[in-house]
mmCIF file of C-alpha atoms in Angstrom:
data_model
loop_
_atom_site.group_PDB
_atom_site.id
_atom_site.type_symbol
_atom_site.label_atom_id
_atom_site.label_comp_id
_atom_site.label_asym_id
_atom_site.label_seq_id
_atom_site.Cartn_x
_atom_site.Cartn_y
_atom_site.Cartn_z
ATOM 1 C CA MET Y 1 100.908 126.189 81.185
ATOM 2 C CA THR Y 2 99.369 128.716 83.444
ATOM 3 C CA ALA Y 3 100.888 131.283 84.984
ATOM 4 C CA THR Y 4 98.398 131.424 87.744
ATOM 5 C CA PRO Y 5 99.759 130.911 91.505
ATOM 6 C CA GLY Y 6 97.058 129.005 92.633
ATOM 7 C CA PRO Y 7 95.669 129.736 96.535
ATOM 8 C CA LEU Y 8 97.967 127.753 97.282
ATOM 9 C CA ALA Y 9 101.240 129.608 96.106
ATOM 10 C CA GLY Y 10 103.620 130.674 99.115
ATOM 11 C CA ILE Y 11 103.150 127.170 100.374
ATOM 12 C CA LYS Y 12 106.134 124.670 100.833
ATOM 13 C CA VAL Y 13 105.755 121.311 100.355
ATOM 14 C CA LEU Y 14 108.239 117.819 100.824
ATOM 15 C CA GLU Y 15 107.490 115.725 99.589
ATOM 16 C CA LEU Y 16 109.367 112.344 100.636
ATOM 17 C CA GLY Y 17 107.337 109.256 99.331
ATOM 18 C CA THR Y 18 106.731 106.614 95.803
ATOM 19 C CA LEU Y 19 104.089 105.410 94.232
ATOM 20 C CA ILE Y 20 101.032 106.578 94.132
ATOM 21 C CA ALA Y 21 99.091 107.275 97.205
ATOM 22 C CA GLY Y 22 101.820 110.358 99.479
ATOM 23 C CA PRO Y 23 102.805 111.757 95.572
ATOM 24 C CA PHE Y 24 98.672 111.549 94.576
ATOM 25 C CA ALA Y 25 98.010 114.711 97.975
ATOM 26 C CA ALA Y 26 101.413 116.434 97.757
ATOM 27 C CA ARG Y 27 100.543 116.583 92.706
ATOM 28 C CA PHE Y 28 96.965 117.125 94.413
ATOM 29 C CA LEU Y 29 98.746 120.694 96.313
ATOM 30 C CA GLY Y 30 101.723 121.311 94.120
ATOM 31 C CA GLU Y 31 98.059 121.473 91.091
ATOM 32 C CA PHE Y 32 97.220 124.547 93.571
ATOM 33 C CA GLY Y 33 100.140 126.591 93.694
ATOM 34 C CA ALA Y 34 102.259 124.479 96.478
ATOM 35 C CA GLU Y 35 105.582 124.221 95.681
ATOM 36 C CA VAL Y 36 106.685 121.238 95.373
ATOM 37 C CA ILE Y 37 109.549 118.683 96.388
ATOM 38 C CA LYS Y 38 109.906 115.746 95.715
ATOM 39 C CA VAL Y 39 113.005 113.533 97.355
ATOM 40 C CA GLU Y 40 113.664 110.732 95.095
ATOM 41 C CA ASP Y 41 116.581 108.041 95.331
ATOM 42 C CA PRO Y 42 119.436 108.479 93.141
ATOM 43 C CA ASN Y 43 119.827 105.275 91.972
ATOM 44 C CA GLY Y 44 116.876 104.590 89.940
ATOM 45 C CA GLY Y 45 114.211 106.821 91.352
ATOM 46 C CA ASP Y 46 109.982 106.692 91.905
ATOM 47 C CA PRO Y 47 108.943 103.101 90.704
ATOM 48 C CA LEU Y 48 106.762 104.824 88.914
ATOM 49 C CA ARG Y 49 108.883 106.174 86.282
ATOM 50 C CA LYS Y 50 108.788 102.875 84.657
ATOM 51 C CA TRP Y 51 104.423 102.027 85.454
ATOM 52 C CA ARG Y 52 102.655 102.030 82.958
ATOM 53 C CA MET Y 53 103.030 102.820 79.552
ATOM 54 C CA LEU Y 54 106.718 103.873 78.659
ATOM 55 C CA TYR Y 55 108.353 107.416 76.785
ATOM 56 C CA PRO Y 56 111.154 105.565 74.473
ATOM 57 C CA ALA Y 57 112.342 109.008 73.864
ATOM 58 C CA ALA Y 58 111.742 110.033 77.252
ATOM 59 C CA GLY Y 59 114.414 107.084 78.646
ATOM 60 C CA GLY Y 60 111.302 104.961 79.100
ATOM 61 C CA THR Y 61 109.636 106.753 81.169
ATOM 62 C CA SER Y 62 106.661 106.036 82.536
ATOM 63 C CA LEU Y 63 102.756 108.884 80.415
ATOM 64 C CA TRP Y 64 101.508 108.379 83.967
ATOM 65 C CA TRP Y 65 104.970 109.860 85.621
ATOM 66 C CA ALA Y 66 103.164 112.972 82.889
ATOM 67 C CA VAL Y 67 100.412 113.644 85.171
ATOM 68 C CA GLN Y 68 101.241 112.191 89.106
ATOM 69 C CA ALA Y 69 104.687 114.344 88.956
ATOM 70 C CA ARG Y 70 103.072 117.532 87.059
ATOM 71 C CA ASN Y 71 104.597 120.555 89.191
ATOM 72 C CA LYS Y 72 107.130 119.217 91.423
ATOM 73 C CA LYS Y 73 110.111 119.449 91.436
ATOM 74 C CA SER Y 74 112.760 116.571 91.634
ATOM 75 C CA VAL Y 75 115.901 116.617 94.164
ATOM 76 C CA THR Y 76 117.758 112.935 94.534
ATOM 77 C CA VAL Y 77 119.442 112.302 97.897
ATOM 78 C CA ASN Y 78 119.952 108.849 99.971
ATOM 79 C CA LEU Y 79 117.704 109.063 103.163
ATOM 80 C CA LYS Y 80 120.929 106.312 104.499
ATOM 81 C CA ALA Y 81 123.616 109.003 103.987
ATOM 82 C CA PRO Y 82 124.418 111.211 106.926
ATOM 83 C CA GLU Y 83 124.377 114.886 104.579
ATOM 84 C CA GLY Y 84 121.654 113.511 102.589
ATOM 85 C CA LYS Y 85 119.291 112.837 106.144
ATOM 86 C CA LYS Y 86 121.237 116.867 106.748
ATOM 87 C CA ILE Y 87 119.203 118.026 103.852
ATOM 88 C CA VAL Y 88 116.222 116.579 104.285
ATOM 89 C CA CYS Y 89 116.172 118.347 107.351
ATOM 90 C CA GLN Y 90 117.184 121.042 105.619
ATOM 91 C CA LEU Y 91 114.395 121.344 103.531
ATOM 92 C CA ALA Y 92 111.824 120.662 106.215
ATOM 93 C CA ARG Y 93 113.178 122.730 108.240
ATOM 94 C CA GLU Y 94 110.989 125.072 105.104
ATOM 95 C CA ALA Y 95 108.176 123.437 104.645
ATOM 96 C CA ASP Y 96 104.817 123.553 105.683
ATOM 97 C CA ILE Y 97 103.916 120.243 104.150
ATOM 98 C CA VAL Y 98 106.065 117.352 104.442
ATOM 99 C CA VAL Y 99 104.683 113.880 102.604
ATOM 100 C CA GLU Y 100 105.584 110.638 103.771
ATOM 101 C CA ASN Y 101 104.135 106.939 102.235
ATOM 102 C CA PHE Y 102 107.017 105.499 103.788
ATOM 103 C CA ARG Y 103 105.991 101.615 106.182
ATOM 104 C CA PRO Y 104 105.623 102.652 109.349
ATOM 105 C CA GLY Y 105 108.771 103.509 111.394
ATOM 106 C CA LEU Y 106 111.185 103.637 108.686
ATOM 107 C CA LEU Y 107 111.347 107.752 108.529
ATOM 108 C CA GLU Y 108 112.183 106.849 112.302
ATOM 109 C CA LYS Y 109 114.187 104.209 112.001
ATOM 110 C CA LEU Y 110 116.788 106.691 109.929
ATOM 111 C CA GLY Y 111 116.541 109.799 112.282
ATOM 112 C CA LEU Y 112 113.989 111.995 110.529
ATOM 113 C CA GLY Y 113 110.755 111.069 112.458
ATOM 114 C CA TYR Y 114 108.194 114.159 113.655
ATOM 115 C CA ASP Y 115 109.718 114.563 116.309
ATOM 116 C CA VAL Y 116 112.980 115.601 114.586
ATOM 117 C CA LEU Y 117 111.708 117.061 111.482
ATOM 118 C CA SER Y 118 109.634 119.860 114.034
ATOM 119 C CA ALA Y 119 112.015 120.582 116.412
ATOM 120 C CA GLU Y 120 113.718 123.222 114.640
ATOM 121 C CA ASN Y 121 110.584 123.959 112.576
ATOM 122 C CA PRO Y 122 107.109 123.145 115.521
ATOM 123 C CA GLY Y 123 104.987 124.540 112.944
ATOM 124 C CA LEU Y 124 105.319 121.705 110.606
ATOM 125 C CA VAL Y 125 102.780 119.739 109.683
ATOM 126 C CA MET Y 126 103.100 116.150 108.451
ATOM 127 C CA VAL Y 127 101.012 113.884 106.495
ATOM 128 C CA ARG Y 128 101.550 110.180 107.252
ATOM 129 C CA LEU Y 129 99.749 107.439 104.283
ATOM 130 C CA SER Y 130 100.371 104.572 105.143
ATOM 131 C CA GLY Y 131 98.418 101.007 104.911
ATOM 132 C CA TYR Y 132 96.878 100.543 108.341
ATOM 133 C CA GLY Y 133 98.115 103.887 109.521
ATOM 134 C CA GLN Y 134 100.805 105.163 112.599
ATOM 135 C CA THR Y 135 98.627 102.261 115.655
ATOM 136 C CA GLY Y 136 97.986 98.969 115.980
ATOM 137 C CA PRO Y 137 98.645 95.352 115.435
ATOM 138 C CA TYR Y 138 98.788 95.869 111.678
ATOM 139 C CA ARG Y 139 100.684 99.076 111.604
ATOM 140 C CA ASP Y 140 103.647 97.506 110.223
ATOM 141 C CA ARG Y 141 102.357 94.708 107.805
ATOM 142 C CA PRO Y 142 102.812 96.151 103.700
ATOM 143 C CA GLY Y 143 99.658 97.732 102.343
ATOM 144 C CA PHE Y 144 98.921 98.488 98.842
ATOM 145 C CA GLY Y 145 95.593 99.762 97.727
ATOM 146 C CA SER Y 146 94.094 95.980 96.674
ATOM 147 C CA ILE Y 147 94.661 95.315 100.388
ATOM 148 C CA ALA Y 148 92.631 98.733 101.662
ATOM 149 C CA GLU Y 149 89.725 97.905 98.921
ATOM 150 C CA ALA Y 150 89.366 94.582 100.273
ATOM 151 C CA MET Y 151 90.041 95.242 103.710
ATOM 152 C CA GLY Y 152 87.687 98.444 104.019
ATOM 153 C CA GLY Y 153 85.003 97.007 102.512
ATOM 154 C CA LEU Y 154 84.650 97.942 98.771
ATOM 155 C CA ARG Y 155 85.688 94.488 97.277
ATOM 156 C CA HIS Y 156 82.544 92.877 99.146
ATOM 157 C CA ILE Y 157 80.110 95.191 97.213
ATOM 158 C CA THR Y 158 81.746 95.826 94.284
ATOM 159 C CA GLY Y 159 80.655 93.060 90.997
ATOM 160 C CA PHE Y 160 78.658 90.848 90.649
ATOM 161 C CA PRO Y 161 77.023 88.102 93.025
ATOM 162 C CA ASP Y 162 77.974 84.799 91.324
ATOM 163 C CA LEU Y 163 81.509 85.644 90.814
ATOM 164 C CA PRO Y 164 84.722 87.165 92.646
ATOM 165 C CA PRO Y 165 85.064 90.991 93.536
ATOM 166 C CA PRO Y 166 87.249 92.828 90.634
ATOM 167 C CA ARG Y 167 88.554 95.088 91.772
ATOM 168 C CA ILE Y 168 88.331 99.084 89.900
ATOM 169 C CA GLY Y 169 90.661 99.324 87.204
ATOM 170 C CA ILE Y 170 92.400 102.428 88.416
ATOM 171 C CA SER Y 171 94.811 101.498 92.000
ATOM 172 C CA ILE Y 172 91.001 103.523 93.424
ATOM 173 C CA GLY Y 173 92.230 103.030 97.156
ATOM 174 C CA ASP Y 174 94.839 104.985 96.802
ATOM 175 C CA SER Y 175 93.757 107.989 95.415
ATOM 176 C CA ILE Y 176 90.499 108.176 97.911
ATOM 177 C CA ALA Y 177 93.509 107.727 100.498
ATOM 178 C CA ALA Y 178 95.645 111.041 99.023
ATOM 179 C CA LEU Y 179 91.796 112.609 99.028
ATOM 180 C CA HIS Y 180 92.073 112.425 102.591
ATOM 181 C CA ALA Y 181 95.547 113.077 103.115
ATOM 182 C CA VAL Y 182 94.905 116.601 100.891
ATOM 183 C CA VAL Y 183 91.867 117.712 103.016
ATOM 184 C CA GLY Y 184 94.121 116.431 106.217
ATOM 185 C CA ALA Y 185 96.739 118.639 105.353
ATOM 186 C CA MET Y 186 94.438 121.845 104.878
ATOM 187 C CA MET Y 187 92.379 121.695 108.274
ATOM 188 C CA ALA Y 188 96.438 121.155 109.999
ATOM 189 C CA LEU Y 189 96.986 124.492 108.111
ATOM 190 C CA HIS Y 190 94.186 126.374 109.233
ATOM 191 C CA HIS Y 191 94.801 124.877 112.524
ATOM 192 C CA ARG Y 192 98.047 126.313 112.659
ATOM 193 C CA GLN Y 193 97.407 129.139 111.767
ATOM 194 C CA ALA Y 194 94.051 129.835 114.669
ATOM 195 C CA THR Y 195 96.668 128.769 117.262
ATOM 196 C CA GLY Y 196 99.397 130.254 115.656
ATOM 197 C CA GLY Y 197 102.096 128.665 114.335
ATOM 198 C CA LYS Y 198 100.788 125.327 115.479
ATOM 199 C CA GLY Y 199 101.939 121.515 113.699
ATOM 200 C CA GLN Y 200 101.147 118.853 113.795
ATOM 201 C CA VAL Y 201 100.193 115.238 112.512
ATOM 202 C CA VAL Y 202 97.355 113.791 109.977
ATOM 203 C CA ASP Y 203 97.770 110.057 109.924
ATOM 204 C CA VAL Y 204 95.851 108.683 106.894
ATOM 205 C CA ALA Y 205 95.224 105.052 106.784
ATOM 206 C CA LEU Y 206 94.218 103.907 103.378
ATOM 207 C CA TYR Y 207 91.659 100.992 104.389
ATOM 208 C CA GLU Y 208 90.303 104.122 107.047
ATOM 209 C CA ALA Y 209 90.132 105.869 104.381
ATOM 210 C CA VAL Y 210 88.336 103.031 101.920
ATOM 211 C CA PHE Y 211 85.599 102.395 104.709
ATOM 212 C CA ASN Y 212 85.302 106.463 105.367
ATOM 213 C CA MET Y 213 83.288 105.697 101.779
ATOM 214 C CA MET Y 214 81.532 102.861 102.287
ATOM 215 C CA GLU Y 215 77.935 105.099 103.087
ATOM 216 C CA SER Y 216 75.404 103.226 105.781
ATOM 217 C CA VAL Y 217 77.092 99.644 105.807
ATOM 218 C CA VAL Y 218 77.915 100.075 109.268
ATOM 219 C CA PRO Y 219 74.301 101.268 110.529
ATOM 220 C CA GLU Y 220 72.817 98.720 109.075
ATOM 221 C CA TYR Y 221 75.161 95.780 110.604
ATOM 222 C CA GLY Y 222 74.507 96.921 113.710
ATOM 223 C CA VAL Y 223 71.070 97.841 114.490
ATOM 224 C CA TYR Y 224 70.026 94.405 111.971
ATOM 225 C CA GLY Y 225 73.106 91.808 111.396
ATOM 226 C CA ALA Y 226 72.766 93.074 107.931
ATOM 227 C CA VAL Y 227 75.498 93.020 105.588
ATOM 228 C CA ARG Y 228 75.518 94.406 101.650
ATOM 229 C CA GLU Y 229 76.743 92.135 99.254
ATOM 230 C CA ARG Y 230 77.461 92.431 95.340
ATOM 231 C CA THR Y 231 74.450 93.290 93.403
ATOM 232 C CA GLY Y 232 76.197 93.666 90.362
ATOM 233 C CA ALA Y 233 75.758 97.169 88.150
ATOM 234 C CA ALA Y 234 72.947 98.061 90.922
ATOM 235 C CA LEU Y 235 72.218 100.252 94.161
ATOM 236 C CA PRO Y 236 71.262 98.262 96.368
ATOM 237 C CA GLY Y 237 68.103 99.663 98.575
ATOM 238 C CA ILE Y 238 67.966 102.414 95.903
ATOM 239 C CA VAL Y 239 65.091 102.098 93.222
ATOM 240 C CA PRO Y 240 65.370 103.208 90.348
ATOM 241 C CA SER Y 241 69.871 102.839 89.564
ATOM 242 C CA ASN Y 242 71.705 100.078 87.425
ATOM 243 C CA THR Y 243 72.644 99.775 84.285
ATOM 244 C CA TYR Y 244 70.117 98.681 81.509
ATOM 245 C CA ALA Y 245 70.936 97.256 77.874
ATOM 246 C CA CYS Y 246 69.848 99.173 74.820
ATOM 247 C CA ARG Y 247 70.053 97.910 70.905
ATOM 248 C CA ASP Y 248 73.943 98.983 71.143
ATOM 249 C CA GLY Y 249 75.344 98.549 74.132
ATOM 250 C CA GLN Y 250 74.657 99.697 77.984
ATOM 251 C CA ILE Y 251 73.327 103.584 79.463
ATOM 252 C CA VAL Y 252 73.107 104.426 83.156
ATOM 253 C CA ILE Y 253 70.027 105.775 84.531
ATOM 254 C CA GLY Y 254 69.214 106.902 88.122
ATOM 255 C CA GLY Y 255 65.502 108.060 88.108
ATOM 256 C CA ASN Y 256 66.109 106.801 92.314
ATOM 257 C CA SER Y 257 64.653 110.491 93.346
ATOM 258 C CA ASP Y 258 60.734 110.434 94.024
ATOM 259 C CA PRO Y 259 59.706 113.589 91.048
ATOM 260 C CA ILE Y 260 62.600 112.393 88.836
ATOM 261 C CA PHE Y 261 60.967 108.445 89.089
ATOM 262 C CA LYS Y 262 57.316 109.694 88.222
ATOM 263 C CA ARG Y 263 59.383 111.496 85.051
ATOM 264 C CA LEU Y 264 60.984 108.502 83.859
ATOM 265 C CA MET Y 265 57.202 106.352 84.302
ATOM 266 C CA THR Y 266 55.824 108.489 81.908
ATOM 267 C CA ALA Y 267 58.674 108.843 79.512
ATOM 268 C CA ILE Y 268 58.718 104.796 78.833
ATOM 269 C CA GLY Y 269 55.132 104.429 78.777
ATOM 270 C CA ARG Y 270 54.246 103.671 82.583
ATOM 271 C CA SER Y 271 52.090 105.915 83.214
ATOM 272 C CA ASP Y 272 50.667 103.244 85.338
ATOM 273 C CA LEU Y 273 53.743 102.804 87.172
ATOM 274 C CA ALA Y 274 54.151 106.808 87.785
ATOM 275 C CA ASN Y 275 50.721 107.218 89.621
ATOM 276 C CA ASP Y 276 51.356 104.052 91.601
ATOM 277 C CA PRO Y 277 50.985 105.384 95.075
ATOM 278 C CA THR Y 278 52.332 102.781 96.673
ATOM 279 C CA LEU Y 279 55.760 103.541 95.117
ATOM 280 C CA ALA Y 280 55.586 106.947 94.745
ATOM 281 C CA GLN Y 281 57.997 107.177 97.500
ATOM 282 C CA ASN Y 282 61.886 104.644 97.521
ATOM 283 C CA ASP Y 283 60.614 102.229 100.086
ATOM 284 C CA GLY Y 284 57.948 101.236 98.203
ATOM 285 C CA ARG Y 285 60.040 101.423 94.599
ATOM 286 C CA VAL Y 286 62.463 98.968 96.725
ATOM 287 C CA LEU Y 287 59.831 96.304 96.775
ATOM 288 C CA ARG Y 288 58.845 95.742 93.489
ATOM 289 C CA THR Y 289 62.504 96.477 91.676
ATOM 290 C CA ALA Y 290 62.500 93.744 89.901
ATOM 291 C CA GLU Y 291 58.446 94.945 88.241
ATOM 292 C CA ILE Y 292 60.751 98.065 87.731
ATOM 293 C CA ASP Y 293 63.547 97.756 87.116
ATOM 294 C CA GLU Y 294 62.193 95.053 84.101
ATOM 295 C CA ALA Y 295 59.678 98.007 83.091
ATOM 296 C CA ILE Y 296 63.113 100.465 82.149
ATOM 297 C CA GLY Y 297 64.766 96.519 79.907
ATOM 298 C CA ALA Y 298 61.627 96.554 78.098
ATOM 299 C CA TRP Y 299 61.131 99.666 77.116
ATOM 300 C CA LEU Y 300 64.797 100.105 76.029
ATOM 301 C CA ALA Y 301 65.610 97.011 74.369
ATOM 302 C CA GLY Y 302 64.223 98.220 71.040
ATOM 303 C CA ARG Y 303 66.258 101.286 70.886
ATOM 304 C CA THR Y 304 69.388 102.249 70.101
ATOM 305 C CA ILE Y 305 71.937 104.144 73.279
ATOM 306 C CA ASP Y 306 71.673 107.809 70.946
ATOM 307 C CA GLU Y 307 67.560 107.393 71.154
ATOM 308 C CA ALA Y 308 67.321 107.105 74.959
ATOM 309 C CA LEU Y 309 69.335 109.874 75.190
ATOM 310 C CA GLU Y 310 66.483 111.721 73.161
ATOM 311 C CA VAL Y 311 64.177 110.587 74.888
ATOM 312 C CA LEU Y 312 65.864 109.971 78.472
ATOM 313 C CA ASN Y 313 67.108 114.224 78.378
ATOM 314 C CA ALA Y 314 63.683 115.804 76.922
ATOM 315 C CA ALA Y 315 62.540 114.700 80.630
ATOM 316 C CA ASP Y 316 64.373 115.353 83.007
ATOM 317 C CA VAL Y 317 65.946 112.149 83.414
ATOM 318 C CA PRO Y 318 69.438 111.527 84.861
ATOM 319 C CA VAL Y 319 71.401 108.846 82.356
ATOM 320 C CA GLY Y 320 74.376 108.684 80.758
ATOM 321 C CA ARG Y 321 76.363 106.131 78.162
ATOM 322 C CA ILE Y 322 79.161 104.172 79.483
ATOM 323 C CA TYR Y 323 82.205 105.702 79.041
ATOM 324 C CA SER Y 324 85.792 104.614 77.310
ATOM 325 C CA VAL Y 325 88.764 107.748 76.889
ATOM 326 C CA ALA Y 326 87.996 107.881 73.709
ATOM 327 C CA ASP Y 327 84.689 109.140 73.902
ATOM 328 C CA MET Y 328 85.252 111.788 76.570
ATOM 329 C CA PHE Y 329 87.610 113.021 73.528
ATOM 330 C CA ASP Y 330 85.931 113.198 71.548
ATOM 331 C CA ASP Y 331 83.054 114.823 73.316
ATOM 332 C CA PRO Y 332 81.911 118.489 74.201
ATOM 333 C CA GLN Y 333 81.105 118.406 77.919
ATOM 334 C CA TYR Y 334 85.266 118.453 78.647
ATOM 335 C CA ALA Y 335 85.713 120.366 75.316
ATOM 336 C CA ALA Y 336 83.290 123.264 77.356
ATOM 337 C CA ARG Y 337 85.588 122.455 80.456
ATOM 338 C CA GLU Y 338 88.711 122.725 79.114
ATOM 339 C CA MET Y 339 89.297 118.201 80.603
ATOM 340 C CA ILE Y 340 91.785 117.516 78.312
ATOM 341 C CA GLN Y 341 94.939 119.134 77.974
ATOM 342 C CA ARG Y 342 97.328 119.341 75.377
ATOM 343 C CA PHE Y 343 101.089 119.710 76.195
ATOM 344 C CA LYS Y 344 104.931 119.064 75.014
ATOM 345 C CA TRP Y 345 106.483 116.738 76.985
ATOM 346 C CA GLN Y 346 110.125 115.910 76.718
ATOM 347 C CA GLU Y 347 110.043 119.066 74.018
ATOM 348 C CA GLU Y 348 108.898 116.654 71.714
ATOM 349 C CA LEU Y 349 105.480 114.660 72.398
ATOM 350 C CA ASP Y 350 102.892 115.823 72.099
ATOM 351 C CA ILE Y 351 100.276 114.381 75.594
ATOM 352 C CA ALA Y 352 97.448 114.871 76.782
ATOM 353 C CA LEU Y 353 96.346 115.147 80.356
ATOM 354 C CA PRO Y 354 93.723 115.514 82.169
ATOM 355 C CA ASN Y 355 92.732 119.491 83.565
ATOM 356 C CA VAL Y 356 92.964 119.985 87.323
ATOM 357 C CA THR Y 357 89.910 119.868 88.804
ATOM 358 C CA PRO Y 358 88.282 121.919 91.386
ATOM 359 C CA LYS Y 359 87.716 124.482 89.242
ATOM 360 C CA LEU Y 360 87.773 127.225 91.349
ATOM 361 C CA SER Y 361 87.473 130.796 90.238
ATOM 362 C CA ALA Y 362 89.693 133.518 91.310
ATOM 363 C CA THR Y 363 92.348 131.060 91.478
ATOM 364 C CA PRO Y 364 92.385 128.425 89.799
ATOM 365 C CA GLY Y 365 94.348 125.507 89.657
ATOM 366 C CA GLY Y 366 96.516 124.760 86.957
ATOM 367 C CA THR Y 367 99.593 123.005 84.452
ATOM 368 C CA ARG Y 368 102.633 124.446 85.329
ATOM 369 C CA TRP Y 369 105.226 122.054 83.729
ATOM 370 C CA LEU Y 370 105.158 118.347 83.319
ATOM 371 C CA GLY Y 371 106.977 115.641 85.260
ATOM 372 C CA PRO Y 372 110.013 115.990 85.734
ATOM 373 C CA GLU Y 373 114.019 114.431 84.939
ATOM 374 C CA LEU Y 374 114.888 112.652 88.475
ATOM 375 C CA GLY Y 375 117.056 114.965 89.703
ATOM 376 C CA GLU Y 376 116.680 118.172 86.950
ATOM 377 C CA HIS Y 377 115.848 120.457 90.439
ATOM 378 C CA THR Y 378 118.568 119.727 92.688
ATOM 379 C CA ASP Y 379 121.262 122.176 91.902
ATOM 380 C CA GLU Y 380 118.496 124.858 92.018
ATOM 381 C CA VAL Y 381 116.822 123.536 95.305
ATOM 382 C CA LEU Y 382 120.889 123.233 97.498
ATOM 383 C CA HIS Y 383 121.565 126.437 96.518
ATOM 384 C CA GLY Y 384 118.090 127.310 97.986
ATOM 385 C CA LEU Y 385 119.937 125.602 100.977
ATOM 386 C CA GLY Y 386 123.506 127.435 100.777
ATOM 387 C CA TYR Y 387 125.360 125.171 98.665
ATOM 388 C CA ASP Y 388 127.211 126.030 96.214
ATOM 389 C CA ASP Y 389 129.042 123.717 92.995
ATOM 390 C CA ASP Y 390 131.795 122.489 94.729
ATOM 391 C CA ALA Y 391 129.671 120.968 97.049
ATOM 392 C CA ILE Y 392 127.559 119.438 94.870
ATOM 393 C CA ALA Y 393 130.011 117.816 93.124
ATOM 394 C CA SER Y 394 131.433 116.415 96.266
ATOM 395 C CA LEU Y 395 127.708 115.136 96.831
ATOM 396 C CA ARG Y 396 127.117 114.275 93.521
ATOM 397 C CA GLU Y 397 130.194 112.450 93.377
ATOM 398 C CA ARG Y 398 130.065 111.456 97.238
ATOM 399 C CA LYS Y 399 125.886 109.394 95.111
ATOM 400 C CA ILE Y 400 124.437 111.345 98.252
ATOM 401 C CA VAL Y 401 121.992 113.787 95.354
#
């Protein structure tokens, strides 16, 4: 475990979210030193505790939980109880950031909206993640990352044209939104510092975060009425950039910059294409996409992945095999960058987790502890608010915490 305080040491974060988007944003802040207090329902806590593969010895806790909740303090609070709301208000009074991903309006119904929480803490930054944002005709609809990927345009352009749009194998819509939330929180903290302590609300709609990744699809449609469609493994309009078959599997090649294209064609023995002036720039290559892909495919067809990588790496062409997680565990680049770390969890389980990114030279982030047990830090946090043991016991007896 790291002892590095991180660049966000001294920042206090109150997490009121569940599952993926909000907790991932808070996790990111915690990895870089922020103190994150995660409020959970006393009756079971965050549902993510039971998602995906579970570890029986930890009471059937999800392995995902170990990383999603690392560096967080778990405090159980019944948000529907008046005394529970009081505890949240006390925590918010000391917080720099509140992260929440409930449906819009729920915190207001509970009496925990930004107006209430910021009344005694005007510098508070509230980061709100929801499917459709805090305004607009869809604001009250439930919205998960998968729906955001569809509405934001990602699903429409993913996959092959003759098949239904597939989903990516992770909750990418939630993760993209979480990263937007972290960026928004950092900008709001900077603004607070520049204005002498004025907080604000960061409103992150999951579909808008996905939409923000859509590169040129908006101007292309706005100017030409062009609707980008699914094109399989190729990147449309950028040539060559595709997945190609070797004798024993597939590799990805990005030969789409002008000098790289020339090196690639030379490496595969097609100096005619390398020196063709009509292919010197991308717009010319787009007109002959099929011809270029066919030339690359023909050269690769008789070679293994390792043989192709040796030649193309020597030619300084961006190329790579398609990694499974097993490949990541065996790869020297992952090892050199320490991207997979091993810890003891629940005092007995050897567990591997992804390391923290990005890497900061002076104040790197890190893992200080793994996902906590439900309510593990309740007493510690409440003591910090001034509650004594008898008061905490009373709250627990009445199922407030």
